[in-house]
mmCIF file of C-alpha atoms in Angstrom:
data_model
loop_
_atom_site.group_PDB
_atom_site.id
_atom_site.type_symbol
_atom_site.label_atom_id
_atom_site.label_comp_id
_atom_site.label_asym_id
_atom_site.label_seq_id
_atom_site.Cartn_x
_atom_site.Cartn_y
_atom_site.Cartn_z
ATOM 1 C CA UNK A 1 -21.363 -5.070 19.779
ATOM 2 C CA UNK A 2 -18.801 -6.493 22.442
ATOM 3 C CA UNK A 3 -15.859 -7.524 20.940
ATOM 4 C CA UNK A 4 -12.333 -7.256 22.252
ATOM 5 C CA UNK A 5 -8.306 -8.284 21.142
ATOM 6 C CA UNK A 6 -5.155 -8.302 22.621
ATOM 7 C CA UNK A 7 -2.425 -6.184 21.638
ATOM 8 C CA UNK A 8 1.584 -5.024 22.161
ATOM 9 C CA UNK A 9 2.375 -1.775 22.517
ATOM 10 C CA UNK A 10 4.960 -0.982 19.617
ATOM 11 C CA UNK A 11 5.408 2.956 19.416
ATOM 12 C CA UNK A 12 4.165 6.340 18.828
ATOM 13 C CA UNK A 13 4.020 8.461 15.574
ATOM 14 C CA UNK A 14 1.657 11.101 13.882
ATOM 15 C CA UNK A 15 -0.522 11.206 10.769
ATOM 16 C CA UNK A 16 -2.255 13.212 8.810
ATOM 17 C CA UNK A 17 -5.779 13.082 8.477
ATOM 18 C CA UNK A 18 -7.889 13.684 5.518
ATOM 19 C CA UNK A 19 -8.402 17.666 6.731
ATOM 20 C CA UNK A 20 -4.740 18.222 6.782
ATOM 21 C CA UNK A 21 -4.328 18.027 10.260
ATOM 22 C CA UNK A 22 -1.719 15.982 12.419
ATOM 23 C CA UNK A 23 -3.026 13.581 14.418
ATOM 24 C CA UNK A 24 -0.770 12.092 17.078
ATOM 25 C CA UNK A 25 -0.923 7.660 17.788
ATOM 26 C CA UNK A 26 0.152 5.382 19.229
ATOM 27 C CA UNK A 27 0.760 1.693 17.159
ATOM 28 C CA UNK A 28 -0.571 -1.378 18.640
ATOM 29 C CA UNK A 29 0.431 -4.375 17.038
ATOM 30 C CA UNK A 30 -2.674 -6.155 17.776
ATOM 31 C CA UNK A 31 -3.668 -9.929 17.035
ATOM 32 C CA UNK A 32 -3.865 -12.861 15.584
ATOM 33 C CA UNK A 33 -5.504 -14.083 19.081
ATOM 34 C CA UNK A 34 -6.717 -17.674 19.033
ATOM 35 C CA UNK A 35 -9.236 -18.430 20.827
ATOM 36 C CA UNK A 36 -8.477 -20.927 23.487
ATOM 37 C CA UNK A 37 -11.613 -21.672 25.512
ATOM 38 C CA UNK A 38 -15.409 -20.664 25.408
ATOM 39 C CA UNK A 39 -16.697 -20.376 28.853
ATOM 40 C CA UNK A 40 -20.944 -21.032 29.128
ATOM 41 C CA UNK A 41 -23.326 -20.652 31.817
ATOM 42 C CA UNK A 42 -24.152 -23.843 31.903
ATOM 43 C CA UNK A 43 -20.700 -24.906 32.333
ATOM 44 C CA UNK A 44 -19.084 -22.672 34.077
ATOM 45 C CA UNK A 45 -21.699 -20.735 35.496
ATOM 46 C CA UNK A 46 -20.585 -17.696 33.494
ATOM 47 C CA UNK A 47 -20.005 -15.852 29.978
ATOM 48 C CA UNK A 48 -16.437 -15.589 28.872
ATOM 49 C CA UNK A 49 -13.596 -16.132 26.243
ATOM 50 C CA UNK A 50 -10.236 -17.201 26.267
ATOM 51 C CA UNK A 51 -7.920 -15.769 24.170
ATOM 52 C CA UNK A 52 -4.269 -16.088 23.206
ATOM 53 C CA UNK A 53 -1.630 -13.545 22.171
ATOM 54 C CA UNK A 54 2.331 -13.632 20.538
ATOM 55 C CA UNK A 55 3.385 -17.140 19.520
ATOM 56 C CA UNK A 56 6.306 -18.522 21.166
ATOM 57 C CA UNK A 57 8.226 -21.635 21.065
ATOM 58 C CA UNK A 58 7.231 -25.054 22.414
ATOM 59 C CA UNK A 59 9.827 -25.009 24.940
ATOM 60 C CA UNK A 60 8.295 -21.802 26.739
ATOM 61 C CA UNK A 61 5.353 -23.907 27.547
ATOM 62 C CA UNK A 62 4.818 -26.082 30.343
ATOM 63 C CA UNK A 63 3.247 -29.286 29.945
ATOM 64 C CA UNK A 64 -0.510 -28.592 31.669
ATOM 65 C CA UNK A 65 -0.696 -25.232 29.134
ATOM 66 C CA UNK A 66 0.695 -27.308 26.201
ATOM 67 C CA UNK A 67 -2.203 -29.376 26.925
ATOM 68 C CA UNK A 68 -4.923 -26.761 27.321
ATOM 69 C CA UNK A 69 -3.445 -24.921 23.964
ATOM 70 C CA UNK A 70 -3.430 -28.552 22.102
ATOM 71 C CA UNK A 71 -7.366 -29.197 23.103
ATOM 72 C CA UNK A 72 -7.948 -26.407 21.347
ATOM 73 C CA UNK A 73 -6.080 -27.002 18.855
ATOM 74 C CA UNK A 74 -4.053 -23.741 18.352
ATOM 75 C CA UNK A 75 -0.641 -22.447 18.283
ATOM 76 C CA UNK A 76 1.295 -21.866 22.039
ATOM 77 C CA UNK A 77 0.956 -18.936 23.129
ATOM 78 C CA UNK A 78 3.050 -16.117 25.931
ATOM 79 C CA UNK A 79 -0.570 -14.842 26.881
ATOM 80 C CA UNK A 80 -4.050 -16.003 27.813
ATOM 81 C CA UNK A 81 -6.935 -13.922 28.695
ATOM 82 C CA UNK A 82 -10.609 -14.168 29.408
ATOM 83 C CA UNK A 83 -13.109 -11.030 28.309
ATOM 84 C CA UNK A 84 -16.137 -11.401 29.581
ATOM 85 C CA UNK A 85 -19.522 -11.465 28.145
ATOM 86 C CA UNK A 86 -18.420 -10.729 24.331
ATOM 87 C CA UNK A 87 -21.399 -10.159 21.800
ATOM 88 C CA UNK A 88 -19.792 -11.786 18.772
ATOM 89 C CA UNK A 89 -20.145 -14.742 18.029
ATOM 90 C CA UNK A 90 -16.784 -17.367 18.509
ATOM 91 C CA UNK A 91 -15.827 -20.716 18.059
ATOM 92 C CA UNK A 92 -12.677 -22.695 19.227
ATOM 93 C CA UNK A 93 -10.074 -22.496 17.330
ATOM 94 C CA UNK A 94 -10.709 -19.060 15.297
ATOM 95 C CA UNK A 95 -7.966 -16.454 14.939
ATOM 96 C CA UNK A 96 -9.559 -12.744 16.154
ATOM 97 C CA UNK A 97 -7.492 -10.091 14.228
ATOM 98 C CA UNK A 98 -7.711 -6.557 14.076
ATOM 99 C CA UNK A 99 -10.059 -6.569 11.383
ATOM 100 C CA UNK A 100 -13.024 -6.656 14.195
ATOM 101 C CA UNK A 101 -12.617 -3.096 14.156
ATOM 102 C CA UNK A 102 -13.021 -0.333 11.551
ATOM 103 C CA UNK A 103 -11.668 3.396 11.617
ATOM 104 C CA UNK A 104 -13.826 5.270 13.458
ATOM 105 C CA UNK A 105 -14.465 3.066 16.174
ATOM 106 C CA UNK A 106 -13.921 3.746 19.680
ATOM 107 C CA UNK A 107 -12.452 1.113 21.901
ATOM 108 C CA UNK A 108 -11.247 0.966 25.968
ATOM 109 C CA UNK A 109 -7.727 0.508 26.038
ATOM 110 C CA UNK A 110 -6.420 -1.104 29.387
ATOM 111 C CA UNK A 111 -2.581 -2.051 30.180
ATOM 112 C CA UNK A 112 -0.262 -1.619 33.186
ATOM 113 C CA UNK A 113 1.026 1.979 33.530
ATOM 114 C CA UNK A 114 4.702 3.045 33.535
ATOM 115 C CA UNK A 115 6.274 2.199 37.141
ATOM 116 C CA UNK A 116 7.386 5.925 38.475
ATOM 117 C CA UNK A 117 9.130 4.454 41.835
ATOM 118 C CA UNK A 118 8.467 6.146 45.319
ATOM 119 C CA UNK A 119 6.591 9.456 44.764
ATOM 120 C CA UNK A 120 5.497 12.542 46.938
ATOM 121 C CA UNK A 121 1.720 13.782 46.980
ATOM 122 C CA UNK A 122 2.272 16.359 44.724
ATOM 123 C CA UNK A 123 2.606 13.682 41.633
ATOM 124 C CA UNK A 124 1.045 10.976 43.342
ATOM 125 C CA UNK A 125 -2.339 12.569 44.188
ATOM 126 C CA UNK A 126 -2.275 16.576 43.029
ATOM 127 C CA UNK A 127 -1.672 17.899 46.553
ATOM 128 C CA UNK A 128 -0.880 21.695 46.417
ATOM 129 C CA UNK A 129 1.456 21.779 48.814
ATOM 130 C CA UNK A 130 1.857 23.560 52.000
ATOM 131 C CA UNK A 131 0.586 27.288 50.019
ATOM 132 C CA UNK A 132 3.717 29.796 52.199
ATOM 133 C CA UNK A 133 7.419 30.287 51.960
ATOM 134 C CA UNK A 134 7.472 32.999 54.742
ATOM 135 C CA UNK A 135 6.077 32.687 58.244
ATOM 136 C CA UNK A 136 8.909 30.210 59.345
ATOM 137 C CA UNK A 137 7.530 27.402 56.621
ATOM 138 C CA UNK A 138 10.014 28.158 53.846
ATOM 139 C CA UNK A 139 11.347 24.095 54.177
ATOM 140 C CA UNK A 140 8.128 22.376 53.064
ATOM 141 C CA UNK A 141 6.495 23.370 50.282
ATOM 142 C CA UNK A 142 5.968 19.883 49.045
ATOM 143 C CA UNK A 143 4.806 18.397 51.810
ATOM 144 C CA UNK A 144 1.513 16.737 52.412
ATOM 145 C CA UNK A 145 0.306 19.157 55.289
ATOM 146 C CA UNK A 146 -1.654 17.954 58.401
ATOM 147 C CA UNK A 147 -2.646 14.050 58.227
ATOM 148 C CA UNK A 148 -5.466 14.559 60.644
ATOM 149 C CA UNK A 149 -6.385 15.563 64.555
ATOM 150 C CA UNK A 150 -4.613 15.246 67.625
ATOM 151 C CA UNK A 151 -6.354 13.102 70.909
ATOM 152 C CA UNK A 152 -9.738 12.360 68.913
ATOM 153 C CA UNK A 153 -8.918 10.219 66.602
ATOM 154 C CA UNK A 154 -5.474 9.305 68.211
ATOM 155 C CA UNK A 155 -4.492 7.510 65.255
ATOM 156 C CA UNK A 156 -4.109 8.041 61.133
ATOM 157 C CA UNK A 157 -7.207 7.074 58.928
ATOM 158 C CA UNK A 158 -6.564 4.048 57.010
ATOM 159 C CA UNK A 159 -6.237 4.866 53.159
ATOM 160 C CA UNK A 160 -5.076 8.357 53.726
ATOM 161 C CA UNK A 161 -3.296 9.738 50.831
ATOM 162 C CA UNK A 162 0.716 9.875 51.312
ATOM 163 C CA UNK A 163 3.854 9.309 49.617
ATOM 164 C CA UNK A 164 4.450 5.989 48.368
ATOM 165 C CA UNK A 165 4.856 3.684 44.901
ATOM 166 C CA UNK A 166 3.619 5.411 42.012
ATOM 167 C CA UNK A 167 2.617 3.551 38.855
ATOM 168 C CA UNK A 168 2.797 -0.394 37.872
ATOM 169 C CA UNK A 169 -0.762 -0.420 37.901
ATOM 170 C CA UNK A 170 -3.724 -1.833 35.615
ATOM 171 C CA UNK A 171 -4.835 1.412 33.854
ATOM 172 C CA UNK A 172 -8.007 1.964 31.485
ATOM 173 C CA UNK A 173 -8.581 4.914 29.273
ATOM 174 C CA UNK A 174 -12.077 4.930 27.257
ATOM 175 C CA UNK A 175 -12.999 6.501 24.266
ATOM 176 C CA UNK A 176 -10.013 5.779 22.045
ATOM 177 C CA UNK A 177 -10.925 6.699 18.318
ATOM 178 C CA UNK A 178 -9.368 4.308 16.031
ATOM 179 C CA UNK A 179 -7.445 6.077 13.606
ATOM 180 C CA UNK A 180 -5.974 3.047 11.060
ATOM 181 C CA UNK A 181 -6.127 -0.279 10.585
ATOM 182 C CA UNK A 182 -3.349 -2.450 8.819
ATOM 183 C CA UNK A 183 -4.821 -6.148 8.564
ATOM 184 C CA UNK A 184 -1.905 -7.277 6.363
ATOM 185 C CA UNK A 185 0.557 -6.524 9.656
ATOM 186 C CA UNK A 186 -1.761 -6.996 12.714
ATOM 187 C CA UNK A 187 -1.568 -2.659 13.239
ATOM 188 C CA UNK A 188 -3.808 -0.802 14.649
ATOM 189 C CA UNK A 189 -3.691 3.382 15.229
ATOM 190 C CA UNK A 190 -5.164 4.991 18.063
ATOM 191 C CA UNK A 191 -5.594 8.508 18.615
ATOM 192 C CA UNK A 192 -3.430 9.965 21.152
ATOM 193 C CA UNK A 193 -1.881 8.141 24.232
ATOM 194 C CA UNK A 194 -2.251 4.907 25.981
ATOM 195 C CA UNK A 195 -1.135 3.627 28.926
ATOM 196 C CA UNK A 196 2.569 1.921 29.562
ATOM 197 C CA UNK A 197 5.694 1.157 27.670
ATOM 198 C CA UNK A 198 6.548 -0.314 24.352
ATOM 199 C CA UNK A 199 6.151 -4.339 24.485
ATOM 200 C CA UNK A 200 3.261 -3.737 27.427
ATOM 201 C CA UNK A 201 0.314 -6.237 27.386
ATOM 202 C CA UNK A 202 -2.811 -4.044 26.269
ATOM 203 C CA UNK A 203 -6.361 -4.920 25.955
ATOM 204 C CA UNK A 204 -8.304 -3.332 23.577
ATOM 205 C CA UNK A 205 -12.175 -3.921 23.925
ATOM 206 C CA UNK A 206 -15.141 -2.589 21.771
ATOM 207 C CA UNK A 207 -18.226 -1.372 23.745
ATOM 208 C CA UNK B 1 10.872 0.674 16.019
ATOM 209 C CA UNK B 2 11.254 -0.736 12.614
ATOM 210 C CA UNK B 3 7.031 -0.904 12.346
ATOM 211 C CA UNK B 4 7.138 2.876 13.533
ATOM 212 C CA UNK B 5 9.330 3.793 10.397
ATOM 213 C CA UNK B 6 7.403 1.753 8.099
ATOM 214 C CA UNK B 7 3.997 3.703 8.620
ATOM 215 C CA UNK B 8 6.098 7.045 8.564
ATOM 216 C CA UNK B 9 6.837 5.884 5.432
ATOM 217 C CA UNK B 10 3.946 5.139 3.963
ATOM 218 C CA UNK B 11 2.561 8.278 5.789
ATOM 219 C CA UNK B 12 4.896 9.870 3.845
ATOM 220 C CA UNK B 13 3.787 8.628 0.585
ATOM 221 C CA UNK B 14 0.311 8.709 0.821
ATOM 222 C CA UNK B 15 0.745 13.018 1.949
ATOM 223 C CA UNK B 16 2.896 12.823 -1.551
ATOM 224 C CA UNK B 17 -0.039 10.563 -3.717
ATOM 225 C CA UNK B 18 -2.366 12.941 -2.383
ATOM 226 C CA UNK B 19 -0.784 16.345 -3.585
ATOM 227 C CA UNK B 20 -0.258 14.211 -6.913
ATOM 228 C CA UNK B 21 -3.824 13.786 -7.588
ATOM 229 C CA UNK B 22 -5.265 17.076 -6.749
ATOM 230 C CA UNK B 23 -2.598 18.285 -8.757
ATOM 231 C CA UNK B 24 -2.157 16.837 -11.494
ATOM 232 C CA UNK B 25 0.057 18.271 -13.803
ATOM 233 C CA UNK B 26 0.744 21.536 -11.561
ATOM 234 C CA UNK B 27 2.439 18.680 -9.233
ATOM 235 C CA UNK B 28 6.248 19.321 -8.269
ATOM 236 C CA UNK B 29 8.514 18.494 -6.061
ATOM 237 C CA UNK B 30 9.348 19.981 -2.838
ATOM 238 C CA UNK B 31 12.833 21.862 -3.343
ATOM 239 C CA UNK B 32 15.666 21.427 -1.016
ATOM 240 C CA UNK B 33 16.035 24.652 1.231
ATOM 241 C CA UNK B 34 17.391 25.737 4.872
ATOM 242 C CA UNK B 35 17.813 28.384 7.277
ATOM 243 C CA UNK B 36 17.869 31.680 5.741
ATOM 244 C CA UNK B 37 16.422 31.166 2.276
ATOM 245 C CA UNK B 38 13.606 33.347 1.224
ATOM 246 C CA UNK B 39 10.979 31.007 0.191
ATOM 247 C CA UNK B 40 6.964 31.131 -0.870
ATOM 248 C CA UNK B 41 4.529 28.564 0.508
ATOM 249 C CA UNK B 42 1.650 27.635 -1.431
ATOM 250 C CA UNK B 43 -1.107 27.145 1.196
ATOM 251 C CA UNK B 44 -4.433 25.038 0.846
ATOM 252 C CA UNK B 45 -7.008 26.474 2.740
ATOM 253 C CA UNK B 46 -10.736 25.360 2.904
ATOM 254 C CA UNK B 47 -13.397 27.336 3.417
ATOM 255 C CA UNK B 48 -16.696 25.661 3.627
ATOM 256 C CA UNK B 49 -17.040 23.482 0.599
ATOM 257 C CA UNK B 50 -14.640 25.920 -1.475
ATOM 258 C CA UNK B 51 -10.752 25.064 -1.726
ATOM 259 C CA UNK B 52 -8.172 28.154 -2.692
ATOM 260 C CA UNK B 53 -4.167 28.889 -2.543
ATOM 261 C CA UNK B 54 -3.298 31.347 -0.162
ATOM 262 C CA UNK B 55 0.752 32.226 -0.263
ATOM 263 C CA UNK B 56 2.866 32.772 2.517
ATOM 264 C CA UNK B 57 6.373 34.450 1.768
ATOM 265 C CA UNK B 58 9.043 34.873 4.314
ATOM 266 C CA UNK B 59 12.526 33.818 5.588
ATOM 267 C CA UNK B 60 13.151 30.501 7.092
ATOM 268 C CA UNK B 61 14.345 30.903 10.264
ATOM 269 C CA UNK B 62 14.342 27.049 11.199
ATOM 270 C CA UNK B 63 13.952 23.527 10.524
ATOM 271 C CA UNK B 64 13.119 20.544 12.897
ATOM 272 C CA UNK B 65 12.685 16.576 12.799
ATOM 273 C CA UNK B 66 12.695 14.014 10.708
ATOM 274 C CA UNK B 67 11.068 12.229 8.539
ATOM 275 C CA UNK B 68 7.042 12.392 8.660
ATOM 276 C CA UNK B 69 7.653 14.886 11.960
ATOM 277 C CA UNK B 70 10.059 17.626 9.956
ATOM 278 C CA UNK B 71 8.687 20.775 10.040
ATOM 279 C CA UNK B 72 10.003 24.052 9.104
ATOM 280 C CA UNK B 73 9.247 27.667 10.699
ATOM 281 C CA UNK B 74 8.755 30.719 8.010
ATOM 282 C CA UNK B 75 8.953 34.728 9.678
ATOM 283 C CA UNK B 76 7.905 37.382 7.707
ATOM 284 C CA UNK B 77 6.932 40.977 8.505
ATOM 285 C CA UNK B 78 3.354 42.135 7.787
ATOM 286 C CA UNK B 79 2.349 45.508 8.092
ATOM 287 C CA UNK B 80 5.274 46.164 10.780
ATOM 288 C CA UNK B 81 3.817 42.849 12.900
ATOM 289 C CA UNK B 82 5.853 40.001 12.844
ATOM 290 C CA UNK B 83 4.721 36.800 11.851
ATOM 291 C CA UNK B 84 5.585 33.277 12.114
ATOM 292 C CA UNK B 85 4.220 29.657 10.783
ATOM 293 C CA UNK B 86 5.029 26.331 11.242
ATOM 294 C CA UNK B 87 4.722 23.976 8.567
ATOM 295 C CA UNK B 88 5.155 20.236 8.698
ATOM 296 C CA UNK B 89 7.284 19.345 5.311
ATOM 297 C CA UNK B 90 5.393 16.575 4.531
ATOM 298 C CA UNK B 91 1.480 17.951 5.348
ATOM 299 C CA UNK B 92 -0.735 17.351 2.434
ATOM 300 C CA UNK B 93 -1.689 21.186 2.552
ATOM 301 C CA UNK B 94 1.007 22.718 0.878
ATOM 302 C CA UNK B 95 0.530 23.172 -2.929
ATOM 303 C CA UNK B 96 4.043 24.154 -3.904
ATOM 304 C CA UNK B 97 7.216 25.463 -2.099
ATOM 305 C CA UNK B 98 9.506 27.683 -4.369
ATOM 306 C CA UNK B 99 13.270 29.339 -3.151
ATOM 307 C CA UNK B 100 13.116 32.932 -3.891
ATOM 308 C CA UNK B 101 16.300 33.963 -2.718
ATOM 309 C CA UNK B 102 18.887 31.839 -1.114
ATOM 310 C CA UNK B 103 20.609 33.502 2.858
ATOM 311 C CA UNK B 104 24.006 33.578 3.782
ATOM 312 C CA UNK B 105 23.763 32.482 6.896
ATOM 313 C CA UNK B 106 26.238 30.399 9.390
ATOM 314 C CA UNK B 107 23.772 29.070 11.992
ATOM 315 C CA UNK B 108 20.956 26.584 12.022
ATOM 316 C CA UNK B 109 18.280 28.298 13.620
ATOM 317 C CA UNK B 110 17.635 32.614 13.101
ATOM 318 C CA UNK B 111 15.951 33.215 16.390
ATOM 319 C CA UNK B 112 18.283 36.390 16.534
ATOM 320 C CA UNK B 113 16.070 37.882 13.816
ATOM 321 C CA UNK B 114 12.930 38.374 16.180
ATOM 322 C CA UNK B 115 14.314 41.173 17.508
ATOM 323 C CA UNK B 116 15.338 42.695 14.536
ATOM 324 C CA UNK B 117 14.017 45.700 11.869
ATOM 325 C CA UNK B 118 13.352 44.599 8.423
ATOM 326 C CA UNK B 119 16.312 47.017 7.093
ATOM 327 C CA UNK B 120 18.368 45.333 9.957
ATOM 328 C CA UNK B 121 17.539 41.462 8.729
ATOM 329 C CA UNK B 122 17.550 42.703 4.901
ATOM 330 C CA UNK B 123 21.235 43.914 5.808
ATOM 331 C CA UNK B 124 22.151 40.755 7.680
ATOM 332 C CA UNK B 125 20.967 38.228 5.318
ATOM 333 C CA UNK B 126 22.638 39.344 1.816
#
């Protein structure tokens, strides 16, 4: 079933499982998300929920959202996001919390990825490098190598792979087990990595 | 950070409930040791459905971390082969730890012993 939350990044730790072993997580404070707005077919010509995530004061709300959140009749929120065409069942008004899930489960994690400034290929997009320090190429062994022909084409494909911003983008890694689940403090544990910094945005959806 | 302590924590004490129940009265309490001290691990190891204690004896030649991430490297010398293990302190595991023989040792970390005989790190260590 389709289900999906909102969560913070917090941290990463390790624990042990019941074999012994050390399992490495990462903590995602995850939840309470009210839900803001259904979205219908009929109304809006497709399936979707709104959610909220992290309360914050009435004075970090304009006055068109402080509207929206009060139709709804839930607490203002920093966040609002739509997942599309959830399975469960959900009413305006309802709080989602982590307890959607259970250990075991695994869940898509997406969030923005650490920003790594200007990069070369080799980092960017696993270039070898030029292979030779001898044969008068001893300078440029991290360089991208030719970036195409000479007369025919006369110019540089467009979306070539170069040098350029790395990172700051909306990353998704599937197949996240979920280790733990805290309902008393909105925690969830999922095995191994996921993407960004602490405090990043992530959204964590059940296939 | 605060939330990553607390589940350490309670990480910590759950590693410490469990070696409490399967226990039971054999419990006790991990003893307080460091580099160079002669110590004996008591080992859990599973095979199949069947549980036993399997005992590792050695010097310590190193300890690392904090809290739930402290672990602690052992070196002994089997059949002329070195060998090392790395234990985390607080892995539900180990049985028992007891201090055979405390070292006299001025550094933190024995890597110099690698190289050494066992006459050689028998000589250097009382």
């Amino acid at each position: 079933m389709k289900s999906a939350i909102l969560g913070k990044k917090i941290g990463m730790t390790s624990i042990f499982n019941d074999k012994g072993q050390m399992i490495p997580c990462t903590v995602v404070e995850a939840g309470p998300c009210p839900v803001v707005l259904v979205r219908t077919p009929e109304r809006d010509g497709y399936n979707a929920v709104q959610v909220g995530f992290e309360k914050v004061k009435p004075t970090k709300v304009n006055k068109p959202l402080k509207g929206h959140f009060e139709k709804a009749g839930v607490d203002y929120t920093r966040y609002l996001k739509e997942f599309r065409d959830l399975e469960s069942q959900v009413t305006i008004g309802e709080n989602i919390t982590v307890e959607i899930f259970k250990v075991g489960d695994k869940v898509k994690v997406s969030g923005t990825s650490k920003g790594r400034g200007f990069q070369g290929v080799i980092k960017r997009h696993h270039f070898g490098g030029v292979g030779m320090t001898t044969h008068g190429q001893s300078d440029r062994q991290r360089h991208p190598g030719s970036i195409g022909s000479s007369s025919y084409p006369s110019r540089v494909f467009k979306g070539l792979r170069m040098a350029g911003r790395m990172g700051g983008d909306k990353t998704s890694i599937r197949n996240i087990e979920i280790v733990g689940i805290m309902p008393d403090k909105n925690l969830l544990l999922l095995k191994g990595s996921v993407p960004g910094a602490p405090n990043t945005l992530l959204e964590i959806v059940k296939l | 950070m605060k939330t990553i302590e607390f589940i350490e924590n309670l990480n910590i004490e759950k590693s410490v409930n469990y070696r409490k129940e399967k226990d039971g009265e054999n419990y006790t309490e991990l003893p307080e040791f460091r580099a160079g001290d002669s110590i004996n691990v008591a080992v859990r190891v599973i095979e199949g459905e069947k549980e036993r204690i399997q005992n590792f004896k050695g010097i310590v030649i190193s300890t690392r971390g904090s809290s739930l991430n402290k672990t602690f490297t052992i070196r002994k010398i089997s059949n002329g082969v070195g060998v090392e293990r790395v234990f985390p302190v607080y892995s539900p595991m180990i049985q028992s730890i007891s201090v055979l023989k405390s070292g006299n040792v001025t550094k933190a970390k024995l890597y110099y012993l690698r190289g050494m005989s066992e006459k050689k790190i028998r000589q250097k260590l009382s």
